[in-house]
Amino acid sequence: MTAASGNQHRPFRPGERVLLIDSKARRYMITLAEGGSFSTHAGTIPHTDLIGRDEGILLRSSHGARLRAVRPTLSDFILKMPRGAQVIYPKDIGPILVLADIFPGARLLEAGVGSGALSMALLRAVGAEGSVVGYELREDFAAKALKNVESFLGPDQPYRVEIRDVYEGIGPEHFPDGALDRIVLDLPEPWRVVKHATEALRPGGILLSYLPTIGQVARLREELDGSPFGLAETLEVLQRTWHVEGQSVRPDHRMVAHTGFLTAARLLDPDLPEVPPGPGVSPGNAA
Ligand code: SAH
């Protein structure tokens, strides 16, 4: 099979979101509509230039400016979507998915939900068989998150947002037949959730917390130390982009210096008895 015959052509349709990128890498997100048009200082492009065309097409504005048209990725969407609360950036979202080991079918609790940036990545990772229950204090943020999620992922996601304070507990209705697999926190005092997480997670389950300052991390680690959680780790992700143009290949002058620290720990049941060495394993060679 040739590469070309494997290509699934999916031309742009009305109602779809498109990202336009100009020669200076400025990005504009638009939603295609019959009769619509996109305008900047660099001129106008009627949506009819896009509708029915393939992703990746290069367009010319009325003033001759060149714009590339692609469908936005999750990361593009997060950086452009309407926000209430500060979002977690793509730089940290990828590592969160791995550190918290979010897998297809996982049952998750997320608090707080904010604008729903992290929710979208979590939903994609748990898939249709999984579920994400979000706790959020503010009704306006919850509404925004639901809207953003539906707008990017479509309706009927296994996603529910409840207006409640996770510091007051995790409703047992969220872990009726066993327990939650993962709890992901982006809020100021995650140590106040540790006790509730101990009751809600299954053994081996993972608690992950995103925190902007190291004092908060220290407080959380202290709380985890005095709890059934173990195997705790804390890290930060530094992302340095590079300028690559002809012979000029070097790190970019600017980078995002700091976003937050990631801390993850696993629930280990302290009441589990220690397993003695099995028959045939003598203390001498039990490596
Ligand atoms: N991770 C989100 C942003 C979350 S911002 C994103 O990527 O879009 C933090 C959110 O936590 C805020 O919306 C705040 O209202 C909420 N919050 C703070 N304390 C909370 C609590 N105790 N229970 C539930 N939500 C809480």
PDB file of C-alpha atoms and ligand atoms in Angstrom:
ATOM      1  CA  MET A   1       0.000   0.000   0.000  1.00  0.00           C
ATOM      2  CA  THR A   2       1.416   3.388  -0.911  1.00  0.00           C
ATOM      3  CA  ALA A   3       1.384   6.239   1.555  1.00  0.00           C
ATOM      4  CA  ALA A   4      -1.039   8.131  -0.651  1.00  0.00           C
ATOM      5  CA  SER A   5      -3.605   5.332  -0.809  1.00  0.00           C
ATOM      6  CA  GLY A   6      -3.483   5.138   2.997  1.00  0.00           C
ATOM      7  CA  ASN A   7      -4.359   8.816   3.352  1.00  0.00           C
ATOM      8  CA  GLN A   8      -7.872   9.425   4.545  1.00  0.00           C
ATOM      9  CA  HIS A   9      -8.977  12.657   2.969  1.00  0.00           C
ATOM     10  CA  ARG A  10     -11.190  14.557   5.339  1.00  0.00           C
ATOM     11  CA  PRO A  11     -11.834  17.934   3.766  1.00  0.00           C
ATOM     12  CA  PHE A  12     -12.739  20.876   6.007  1.00  0.00           C
ATOM     13  CA  ARG A  13     -16.461  21.189   6.627  1.00  0.00           C
ATOM     14  CA  PRO A  14     -18.678  23.994   7.958  1.00  0.00           C
ATOM     15  CA  GLY A  15     -18.831  23.905  11.772  1.00  0.00           C
ATOM     16  CA  GLU A  16     -15.269  22.645  12.069  1.00  0.00           C
ATOM     17  CA  ARG A  17     -12.531  24.440  13.903  1.00  0.00           C
ATOM     18  CA  VAL A  18      -9.465  25.436  11.904  1.00  0.00           C
ATOM     19  CA  LEU A  19      -6.133  26.877  12.999  1.00  0.00           C
ATOM     20  CA  LEU A  20      -4.568  29.440  10.654  1.00  0.00           C
ATOM     21  CA  ILE A  21      -0.844  30.062  11.046  1.00  0.00           C
ATOM     22  CA  ASP A  22       0.856  33.024   9.380  1.00  0.00           C
ATOM     23  CA  SER A  23       4.478  33.393   8.269  1.00  0.00           C
ATOM     24  CA  LYS A  24       5.409  34.822  11.695  1.00  0.00           C
ATOM     25  CA  ALA A  25       3.897  31.750  13.404  1.00  0.00           C
ATOM     26  CA  ARG A  26       0.940  33.760  14.747  1.00  0.00           C
ATOM     27  CA  ARG A  27      -1.982  31.427  15.240  1.00  0.00           C
ATOM     28  CA  TYR A  28      -5.670  32.148  14.786  1.00  0.00           C
ATOM     29  CA  MET A  29      -8.451  29.690  15.598  1.00  0.00           C
ATOM     30  CA  ILE A  30     -11.668  30.018  13.611  1.00  0.00           C
ATOM     31  CA  THR A  31     -14.874  28.018  13.208  1.00  0.00           C
ATOM     32  CA  LEU A  32     -15.916  27.533   9.611  1.00  0.00           C
ATOM     33  CA  ALA A  33     -19.320  28.808   8.550  1.00  0.00           C
ATOM     34  CA  GLU A  34     -20.963  29.087   5.140  1.00  0.00           C
ATOM     35  CA  GLY A  35     -20.655  32.740   4.207  1.00  0.00           C
ATOM     36  CA  GLY A  36     -18.127  33.443   6.967  1.00  0.00           C
ATOM     37  CA  SER A  37     -14.839  35.240   6.598  1.00  0.00           C
ATOM     38  CA  PHE A  38     -11.644  35.677   8.576  1.00  0.00           C
ATOM     39  CA  SER A  39      -9.996  39.087   8.785  1.00  0.00           C
ATOM     40  CA  THR A  40      -6.779  40.438  10.283  1.00  0.00           C
ATOM     41  CA  HIS A  41      -4.541  43.366   9.470  1.00  0.00           C
ATOM     42  CA  ALA A  42      -3.039  40.996   6.904  1.00  0.00           C
ATOM     43  CA  GLY A  43      -6.276  40.859   4.930  1.00  0.00           C
ATOM     44  CA  THR A  44      -9.345  38.707   4.566  1.00  0.00           C
ATOM     45  CA  ILE A  45      -9.971  35.058   3.734  1.00  0.00           C
ATOM     46  CA  PRO A  46     -13.505  33.893   2.951  1.00  0.00           C
ATOM     47  CA  HIS A  47     -14.357  30.560   4.619  1.00  0.00           C
ATOM     48  CA  THR A  48     -15.310  29.230   1.177  1.00  0.00           C
ATOM     49  CA  ASP A  49     -11.553  29.152   0.428  1.00  0.00           C
ATOM     50  CA  LEU A  50     -11.282  26.501   3.145  1.00  0.00           C
ATOM     51  CA  ILE A  51     -14.506  24.506   2.990  1.00  0.00           C
ATOM     52  CA  GLY A  52     -13.986  21.304   0.978  1.00  0.00           C
ATOM     53  CA  ARG A  53     -10.168  21.645   1.041  1.00  0.00           C
ATOM     54  CA  ASP A  54      -7.685  19.314   2.680  1.00  0.00           C
ATOM     55  CA  GLU A  55      -5.913  19.952   5.951  1.00  0.00           C
ATOM     56  CA  GLY A  56      -2.498  21.546   5.456  1.00  0.00           C
ATOM     57  CA  ILE A  57      -3.527  23.799   2.592  1.00  0.00           C
ATOM     58  CA  LEU A  58      -1.729  27.133   2.106  1.00  0.00           C
ATOM     59  CA  LEU A  59      -4.000  30.135   1.570  1.00  0.00           C
ATOM     60  CA  ARG A  60      -3.521  33.706   0.417  1.00  0.00           C
ATOM     61  CA  SER A  61      -5.336  36.569   2.104  1.00  0.00           C
ATOM     62  CA  SER A  62      -6.746  39.503   0.142  1.00  0.00           C
ATOM     63  CA  HIS A  63      -3.488  41.387   0.921  1.00  0.00           C
ATOM     64  CA  GLY A  64      -1.335  38.476  -0.263  1.00  0.00           C
ATOM     65  CA  ALA A  65      -0.363  37.151   3.192  1.00  0.00           C
ATOM     66  CA  ARG A  66       0.214  33.386   3.347  1.00  0.00           C
ATOM     67  CA  LEU A  67      -1.621  31.307   5.954  1.00  0.00           C
ATOM     68  CA  ARG A  68      -1.399  27.576   6.584  1.00  0.00           C
ATOM     69  CA  ALA A  69      -4.635  25.829   7.632  1.00  0.00           C
ATOM     70  CA  VAL A  70      -4.710  22.764   9.913  1.00  0.00           C
ATOM     71  CA  ARG A  71      -7.071  21.299  12.492  1.00  0.00           C
ATOM     72  CA  PRO A  72      -6.011  22.405  16.000  1.00  0.00           C
ATOM     73  CA  THR A  73      -4.386  19.783  18.214  1.00  0.00           C
ATOM     74  CA  LEU A  74      -5.413  19.466  21.857  1.00  0.00           C
ATOM     75  CA  SER A  75      -2.446  21.637  22.733  1.00  0.00           C
ATOM     76  CA  ASP A  76      -3.437  24.312  20.163  1.00  0.00           C
ATOM     77  CA  PHE A  77      -6.972  24.288  21.504  1.00  0.00           C
ATOM     78  CA  ILE A  78      -5.910  24.644  25.145  1.00  0.00           C
ATOM     79  CA  LEU A  79      -3.777  27.678  24.349  1.00  0.00           C
ATOM     80  CA  LYS A  80      -6.652  29.353  22.482  1.00  0.00           C
ATOM     81  CA  MET A  81      -9.787  28.281  24.357  1.00  0.00           C
ATOM     82  CA  PRO A  82     -11.770  30.575  26.669  1.00  0.00           C
ATOM     83  CA  ARG A  83     -10.388  30.402  30.193  1.00  0.00           C
ATOM     84  CA  GLY A  84     -11.599  31.256  33.642  1.00  0.00           C
ATOM     85  CA  ALA A  85      -8.928  29.833  35.912  1.00  0.00           C
ATOM     86  CA  GLN A  86      -5.286  29.450  34.925  1.00  0.00           C
ATOM     87  CA  VAL A  87      -4.869  26.266  32.882  1.00  0.00           C
ATOM     88  CA  ILE A  88      -2.233  23.575  33.128  1.00  0.00           C
ATOM     89  CA  TYR A  89      -0.013  23.919  30.062  1.00  0.00           C
ATOM     90  CA  PRO A  90       0.717  21.185  27.518  1.00  0.00           C
ATOM     91  CA  LYS A  91       4.317  21.038  28.852  1.00  0.00           C
ATOM     92  CA  ASP A  92       2.993  19.582  32.115  1.00  0.00           C
ATOM     93  CA  ILE A  93      -0.062  17.767  30.768  1.00  0.00           C
ATOM     94  CA  GLY A  94       1.961  15.094  28.947  1.00  0.00           C
ATOM     95  CA  PRO A  95       4.094  14.225  31.991  1.00  0.00           C
ATOM     96  CA  ILE A  96       0.993  14.245  34.237  1.00  0.00           C
ATOM     97  CA  LEU A  97      -0.600  11.543  32.060  1.00  0.00           C
ATOM     98  CA  VAL A  98       2.490   9.355  32.415  1.00  0.00           C
ATOM     99  CA  LEU A  99       3.296  10.088  36.065  1.00  0.00           C
ATOM    100  CA  ALA A 100      -0.290   9.408  37.115  1.00  0.00           C
ATOM    101  CA  ASP A 101      -0.338   6.465  34.690  1.00  0.00           C
ATOM    102  CA  ILE A 102      -3.695   7.369  33.192  1.00  0.00           C
ATOM    103  CA  PHE A 103      -4.839   4.348  31.184  1.00  0.00           C
ATOM    104  CA  PRO A 104      -7.848   3.474  28.989  1.00  0.00           C
ATOM    105  CA  GLY A 105     -10.764   2.496  31.240  1.00  0.00           C
ATOM    106  CA  ALA A 106      -9.422   4.255  34.353  1.00  0.00           C
ATOM    107  CA  ARG A 107     -11.848   5.819  36.830  1.00  0.00           C
ATOM    108  CA  LEU A 108     -10.649   9.246  37.846  1.00  0.00           C
ATOM    109  CA  LEU A 109     -11.461  12.043  40.192  1.00  0.00           C
ATOM    110  CA  GLU A 110     -10.168  15.471  39.191  1.00  0.00           C
ATOM    111  CA  ALA A 111     -10.255  18.577  41.452  1.00  0.00           C
ATOM    112  CA  GLY A 112     -10.429  21.483  40.755  1.00  0.00           C
ATOM    113  CA  VAL A 113     -11.559  21.462  37.224  1.00  0.00           C
ATOM    114  CA  GLY A 114     -10.969  25.136  36.350  1.00  0.00           C
ATOM    115  CA  SER A 115     -11.244  25.701  32.613  1.00  0.00           C
ATOM    116  CA  GLY A 116     -11.081  21.995  31.792  1.00  0.00           C
ATOM    117  CA  ALA A 117      -7.723  21.928  30.000  1.00  0.00           C
ATOM    118  CA  LEU A 118      -6.447  18.983  32.001  1.00  0.00           C
ATOM    119  CA  SER A 119      -9.899  17.340  31.871  1.00  0.00           C
ATOM    120  CA  MET A 120      -9.648  17.095  28.092  1.00  0.00           C
ATOM    121  CA  ALA A 121      -6.319  15.288  28.191  1.00  0.00           C
ATOM    122  CA  LEU A 122      -7.566  12.994  30.974  1.00  0.00           C
ATOM    123  CA  LEU A 123     -10.715  12.162  29.007  1.00  0.00           C
ATOM    124  CA  ARG A 124      -8.753  11.317  25.896  1.00  0.00           C
ATOM    125  CA  ALA A 125      -6.482   9.028  27.929  1.00  0.00           C
ATOM    126  CA  VAL A 126      -9.236   7.145  29.812  1.00  0.00           C
ATOM    127  CA  GLY A 127     -11.306   6.704  26.635  1.00  0.00           C
ATOM    128  CA  ALA A 128     -14.967   5.732  26.369  1.00  0.00           C
ATOM    129  CA  GLU A 129     -14.621   2.911  28.926  1.00  0.00           C
ATOM    130  CA  GLY A 130     -13.173   5.190  31.603  1.00  0.00           C
ATOM    131  CA  SER A 131     -14.671   8.091  33.505  1.00  0.00           C
ATOM    132  CA  VAL A 132     -13.682  11.459  34.902  1.00  0.00           C
ATOM    133  CA  VAL A 133     -15.614  13.006  37.777  1.00  0.00           C
ATOM    134  CA  GLY A 134     -14.618  16.604  38.418  1.00  0.00           C
ATOM    135  CA  TYR A 135     -15.096  18.590  41.625  1.00  0.00           C
ATOM    136  CA  GLU A 136     -15.106  22.354  41.252  1.00  0.00           C
ATOM    137  CA  LEU A 137     -16.003  25.099  43.720  1.00  0.00           C
ATOM    138  CA  ARG A 138     -17.116  27.664  41.179  1.00  0.00           C
ATOM    139  CA  GLU A 139     -20.180  27.173  39.067  1.00  0.00           C
ATOM    140  CA  ASP A 140     -18.983  29.560  36.346  1.00  0.00           C
ATOM    141  CA  PHE A 141     -15.698  27.631  35.947  1.00  0.00           C
ATOM    142  CA  ALA A 142     -17.529  24.295  35.875  1.00  0.00           C
ATOM    143  CA  ALA A 143     -19.797  25.592  33.108  1.00  0.00           C
ATOM    144  CA  LYS A 144     -16.799  26.824  31.148  1.00  0.00           C
ATOM    145  CA  ALA A 145     -15.005  23.490  31.538  1.00  0.00           C
ATOM    146  CA  LEU A 146     -18.045  21.537  30.349  1.00  0.00           C
ATOM    147  CA  LYS A 147     -18.366  23.835  27.370  1.00  0.00           C
ATOM    148  CA  ASN A 148     -14.683  23.584  26.450  1.00  0.00           C
ATOM    149  CA  VAL A 149     -14.716  19.791  26.771  1.00  0.00           C
ATOM    150  CA  GLU A 150     -17.798  19.391  24.600  1.00  0.00           C
ATOM    151  CA  SER A 151     -16.523  21.897  22.107  1.00  0.00           C
ATOM    152  CA  PHE A 152     -13.263  20.021  21.561  1.00  0.00           C
ATOM    153  CA  LEU A 153     -14.151  16.375  22.257  1.00  0.00           C
ATOM    154  CA  GLY A 154     -17.829  16.388  21.308  1.00  0.00           C
ATOM    155  CA  PRO A 155     -20.925  15.498  23.358  1.00  0.00           C
ATOM    156  CA  ASP A 156     -21.500  12.358  25.468  1.00  0.00           C
ATOM    157  CA  GLN A 157     -18.103  12.238  27.143  1.00  0.00           C
ATOM    158  CA  PRO A 158     -17.795  10.106  30.309  1.00  0.00           C
ATOM    159  CA  TYR A 159     -17.402  13.368  32.213  1.00  0.00           C
ATOM    160  CA  ARG A 160     -19.342  14.910  35.066  1.00  0.00           C
ATOM    161  CA  VAL A 161     -18.565  18.053  37.043  1.00  0.00           C
ATOM    162  CA  GLU A 162     -19.989  18.540  40.514  1.00  0.00           C
ATOM    163  CA  ILE A 163     -20.010  21.817  42.384  1.00  0.00           C
ATOM    164  CA  ARG A 164     -18.407  20.746  45.625  1.00  0.00           C
ATOM    165  CA  ASP A 165     -15.413  21.199  47.862  1.00  0.00           C
ATOM    166  CA  VAL A 166     -13.058  18.233  47.697  1.00  0.00           C
ATOM    167  CA  TYR A 167     -11.516  19.256  51.064  1.00  0.00           C
ATOM    168  CA  GLU A 168     -14.824  18.139  52.611  1.00  0.00           C
ATOM    169  CA  GLY A 169     -14.551  14.650  51.216  1.00  0.00           C
ATOM    170  CA  ILE A 170     -15.032  12.456  48.186  1.00  0.00           C
ATOM    171  CA  GLY A 171     -18.555  11.133  47.865  1.00  0.00           C
ATOM    172  CA  PRO A 172     -18.694   7.325  48.248  1.00  0.00           C
ATOM    173  CA  GLU A 173     -20.972   7.303  45.195  1.00  0.00           C
ATOM    174  CA  HIS A 174     -17.782   7.804  43.178  1.00  0.00           C
ATOM    175  CA  PHE A 175     -16.290   4.526  44.351  1.00  0.00           C
ATOM    176  CA  PRO A 176     -19.242   2.186  44.907  1.00  0.00           C
ATOM    177  CA  ASP A 177     -17.901  -1.066  43.507  1.00  0.00           C
ATOM    178  CA  GLY A 178     -14.323  -0.938  44.672  1.00  0.00           C
ATOM    179  CA  ALA A 179     -12.524   2.310  44.295  1.00  0.00           C
ATOM    180  CA  LEU A 180     -11.099   5.047  42.187  1.00  0.00           C
ATOM    181  CA  ASP A 181      -7.983   4.324  40.129  1.00  0.00           C
ATOM    182  CA  ARG A 182      -6.533   7.829  40.119  1.00  0.00           C
ATOM    183  CA  ILE A 183      -7.000  11.218  41.777  1.00  0.00           C
ATOM    184  CA  VAL A 184      -5.572  14.278  40.046  1.00  0.00           C
ATOM    185  CA  LEU A 185      -5.425  17.574  41.945  1.00  0.00           C
ATOM    186  CA  ASP A 186      -4.811  21.143  40.828  1.00  0.00           C
ATOM    187  CA  LEU A 187      -5.747  23.211  43.864  1.00  0.00           C
ATOM    188  CA  PRO A 188      -3.899  25.128  46.609  1.00  0.00           C
ATOM    189  CA  GLU A 189      -4.069  22.749  49.600  1.00  0.00           C
ATOM    190  CA  PRO A 190      -3.883  19.166  48.327  1.00  0.00           C
ATOM    191  CA  TRP A 191      -2.741  17.911  51.756  1.00  0.00           C
ATOM    192  CA  ARG A 192      -6.348  18.397  52.834  1.00  0.00           C
ATOM    193  CA  VAL A 193      -7.353  15.717  50.313  1.00  0.00           C
ATOM    194  CA  VAL A 194      -4.872  13.018  51.374  1.00  0.00           C
ATOM    195  CA  LYS A 195      -7.115  11.471  54.029  1.00  0.00           C
ATOM    196  CA  HIS A 196     -10.127  11.401  51.694  1.00  0.00           C
ATOM    197  CA  ALA A 197      -7.971   9.943  48.925  1.00  0.00           C
ATOM    198  CA  THR A 198      -6.939   7.115  51.258  1.00  0.00           C
ATOM    199  CA  GLU A 199     -10.582   6.065  51.504  1.00  0.00           C
ATOM    200  CA  ALA A 200     -11.501   6.604  47.863  1.00  0.00           C
ATOM    201  CA  LEU A 201      -8.554   5.080  45.994  1.00  0.00           C
ATOM    202  CA  ARG A 202      -7.969   1.395  45.473  1.00  0.00           C
ATOM    203  CA  PRO A 203      -4.710  -0.110  46.775  1.00  0.00           C
ATOM    204  CA  GLY A 204      -1.959   0.787  44.318  1.00  0.00           C
ATOM    205  CA  GLY A 205      -4.015   3.762  43.125  1.00  0.00           C
ATOM    206  CA  ILE A 206      -2.196   7.008  42.366  1.00  0.00           C
ATOM    207  CA  LEU A 207      -2.663  10.515  43.748  1.00  0.00           C
ATOM    208  CA  LEU A 208      -1.115  13.266  41.653  1.00  0.00           C
ATOM    209  CA  SER A 209      -0.891  16.910  42.562  1.00  0.00           C
ATOM    210  CA  TYR A 210       0.200  19.946  40.546  1.00  0.00           C
ATOM    211  CA  LEU A 211       1.514  22.792  42.707  1.00  0.00           C
ATOM    212  CA  PRO A 212       3.087  26.155  41.855  1.00  0.00           C
ATOM    213  CA  THR A 213       5.314  26.633  44.921  1.00  0.00           C
ATOM    214  CA  ILE A 214       7.769  24.375  46.700  1.00  0.00           C
ATOM    215  CA  GLY A 215       6.423  25.267  50.163  1.00  0.00           C
ATOM    216  CA  GLN A 216       3.155  23.668  49.128  1.00  0.00           C
ATOM    217  CA  VAL A 217       5.051  20.623  47.880  1.00  0.00           C
ATOM    218  CA  ALA A 218       6.872  20.265  51.218  1.00  0.00           C
ATOM    219  CA  ARG A 219       3.575  20.475  53.095  1.00  0.00           C
ATOM    220  CA  LEU A 220       2.022  17.825  50.843  1.00  0.00           C
ATOM    221  CA  ARG A 221       5.026  15.493  51.162  1.00  0.00           C
ATOM    222  CA  GLU A 222       4.849  15.811  54.939  1.00  0.00           C
ATOM    223  CA  GLU A 223       1.192  14.806  54.880  1.00  0.00           C
ATOM    224  CA  LEU A 224       1.924  11.897  52.533  1.00  0.00           C
ATOM    225  CA  ASP A 225       4.744  10.714  54.832  1.00  0.00           C
ATOM    226  CA  GLY A 226       2.290  10.325  57.683  1.00  0.00           C
ATOM    227  CA  SER A 227      -0.236   8.465  55.544  1.00  0.00           C
ATOM    228  CA  PRO A 228      -0.611   5.081  53.844  1.00  0.00           C
ATOM    229  CA  PHE A 229       0.734   6.642  50.640  1.00  0.00           C
ATOM    230  CA  GLY A 230       4.228   5.682  49.575  1.00  0.00           C
ATOM    231  CA  LEU A 231       6.597   5.714  46.590  1.00  0.00           C
ATOM    232  CA  ALA A 232       6.178   9.490  46.450  1.00  0.00           C
ATOM    233  CA  GLU A 233       8.085  11.489  43.878  1.00  0.00           C
ATOM    234  CA  THR A 234       8.255  15.161  42.978  1.00  0.00           C
ATOM    235  CA  LEU A 235       9.572  16.633  39.757  1.00  0.00           C
ATOM    236  CA  GLU A 236       9.363  19.652  37.522  1.00  0.00           C
ATOM    237  CA  VAL A 237       9.476  19.752  33.751  1.00  0.00           C
ATOM    238  CA  LEU A 238      11.752  22.209  31.972  1.00  0.00           C
ATOM    239  CA  GLN A 239      10.994  22.648  28.317  1.00  0.00           C
ATOM    240  CA  ARG A 240      13.454  24.519  26.139  1.00  0.00           C
ATOM    241  CA  THR A 241      12.521  25.122  22.532  1.00  0.00           C
ATOM    242  CA  TRP A 242      15.139  25.597  19.803  1.00  0.00           C
ATOM    243  CA  HIS A 243      15.498  28.006  16.963  1.00  0.00           C
ATOM    244  CA  VAL A 244      16.306  25.997  13.834  1.00  0.00           C
ATOM    245  CA  GLU A 245      16.886  28.024  10.687  1.00  0.00           C
ATOM    246  CA  GLY A 246      19.633  27.166   8.222  1.00  0.00           C
ATOM    247  CA  GLN A 247      22.975  27.404  10.013  1.00  0.00           C
ATOM    248  CA  SER A 248      21.403  29.151  12.983  1.00  0.00           C
ATOM    249  CA  VAL A 249      20.602  26.262  15.285  1.00  0.00           C
ATOM    250  CA  ARG A 250      20.488  27.191  18.967  1.00  0.00           C
ATOM    251  CA  PRO A 251      18.138  27.303  21.951  1.00  0.00           C
ATOM    252  CA  ASP A 252      15.489  30.026  21.768  1.00  0.00           C
ATOM    253  CA  HIS A 253      16.326  33.106  23.817  1.00  0.00           C
ATOM    254  CA  ARG A 254      13.199  32.836  25.883  1.00  0.00           C
ATOM    255  CA  MET A 255      11.608  29.997  27.762  1.00  0.00           C
ATOM    256  CA  VAL A 256       8.874  29.551  30.338  1.00  0.00           C
ATOM    257  CA  ALA A 257      10.918  29.519  33.509  1.00  0.00           C
ATOM    258  CA  HIS A 258       8.360  28.012  35.831  1.00  0.00           C
ATOM    259  CA  THR A 259       4.873  26.579  35.884  1.00  0.00           C
ATOM    260  CA  GLY A 260       4.488  24.018  38.641  1.00  0.00           C
ATOM    261  CA  PHE A 261       5.795  20.946  40.432  1.00  0.00           C
ATOM    262  CA  LEU A 262       4.301  17.499  39.961  1.00  0.00           C
ATOM    263  CA  THR A 263       4.033  15.160  42.929  1.00  0.00           C
ATOM    264  CA  ALA A 264       2.699  11.618  42.701  1.00  0.00           C
ATOM    265  CA  ALA A 265       2.300   8.878  45.306  1.00  0.00           C
ATOM    266  CA  ARG A 266       0.686   5.440  45.485  1.00  0.00           C
ATOM    267  CA  LEU A 267      -1.730   4.136  48.037  1.00  0.00           C
ATOM    268  CA  LEU A 268      -0.172   1.252  49.972  1.00  0.00           C
ATOM    269  CA  ASP A 269      -2.229  -0.470  52.630  1.00  0.00           C
ATOM    270  CA  PRO A 270      -0.219  -0.362  55.896  1.00  0.00           C
ATOM    271  CA  ASP A 271      -2.377  -3.129  57.408  1.00  0.00           C
ATOM    272  CA  LEU A 272      -1.356  -5.700  54.831  1.00  0.00           C
ATOM    273  CA  PRO A 273       0.723  -8.401  56.506  1.00  0.00           C
ATOM    274  CA  GLU A 274       4.263  -8.902  55.316  1.00  0.00           C
ATOM    275  CA  VAL A 275       4.546 -12.033  53.185  1.00  0.00           C
ATOM    276  CA  PRO A 276       7.148 -14.434  54.598  1.00  0.00           C
ATOM    277  CA  PRO A 277       9.602 -16.011  52.164  1.00  0.00           C
ATOM    278  CA  GLY A 278       7.988 -18.901  50.297  1.00  0.00           C
ATOM    279  CA  PRO A 279       9.157 -22.515  50.461  1.00  0.00           C
ATOM    280  CA  GLY A 280      12.405 -23.093  48.618  1.00  0.00           C
ATOM    281  CA  VAL A 281      13.615 -19.572  49.197  1.00  0.00           C
ATOM    282  CA  SER A 282      16.176 -19.562  51.940  1.00  0.00           C
ATOM    283  CA  PRO A 283      17.082 -16.255  53.561  1.00  0.00           C
ATOM    284  CA  GLY A 284      20.588 -16.648  52.112  1.00  0.00           C
ATOM    285  CA  ASN A 285      19.606 -16.582  48.432  1.00  0.00           C
ATOM    286  CA  ALA A 286      16.445 -14.478  48.546  1.00  0.00           C
ATOM    287  CA  ALA A 287      17.928 -11.733  46.412  1.00  0.00           C
TER     288      ALA A 287
HETATM  289  N1  SAH B   1      -6.391  22.147  35.966  1.00  0.00           N
HETATM  290  C1  SAH B   1      -7.319  23.142  35.481  1.00  0.00           C
HETATM  291  C2  SAH B   1      -7.191  24.452  36.225  1.00  0.00           C
HETATM  292  C3  SAH B   1      -7.590  24.362  37.666  1.00  0.00           C
HETATM  293  S1  SAH B   1      -7.449  25.919  38.498  1.00  0.00           S
HETATM  294  C4  SAH B   1      -7.110  23.313  33.978  1.00  0.00           C
HETATM  295  O1  SAH B   1      -6.152  22.764  33.438  1.00  0.00           O
HETATM  296  O2  SAH B   1      -7.905  24.003  33.335  1.00  0.00           O
HETATM  297  C5  SAH B   1      -7.868  25.445  40.125  1.00  0.00           C
HETATM  298  C6  SAH B   1      -9.336  25.263  40.342  1.00  0.00           C
HETATM  299  O3  SAH B   1      -9.535  24.615  41.569  1.00  0.00           O
HETATM  300  C7  SAH B   1     -10.121  26.573  40.419  1.00  0.00           C
HETATM  301  O4  SAH B   1     -11.103  26.565  39.432  1.00  0.00           O
HETATM  302  C8  SAH B   1     -10.741  26.546  41.822  1.00  0.00           C
HETATM  303  O5  SAH B   1     -12.045  27.086  41.849  1.00  0.00           O
HETATM  304  C9  SAH B   1     -10.746  25.069  42.129  1.00  0.00           C
HETATM  305  N2  SAH B   1     -10.698  24.708  43.556  1.00  0.00           N
HETATM  306  C10 SAH B   1      -9.926  25.265  44.524  1.00  0.00           C
HETATM  307  N3  SAH B   1     -10.136  24.648  45.708  1.00  0.00           N
HETATM  308  C11 SAH B   1     -11.052  23.666  45.493  1.00  0.00           C
HETATM  309  C12 SAH B   1     -11.678  22.695  46.330  1.00  0.00           C
HETATM  310  N4  SAH B   1     -11.404  22.639  47.628  1.00  0.00           N
HETATM  311  N5  SAH B   1     -12.577  21.838  45.773  1.00  0.00           N
HETATM  312  C13 SAH B   1     -12.861  21.900  44.446  1.00  0.00           C
HETATM  313  N6  SAH B   1     -12.293  22.810  43.601  1.00  0.00           N
HETATM  314  C14 SAH B   1     -11.414  23.685  44.117  1.00  0.00           C
END
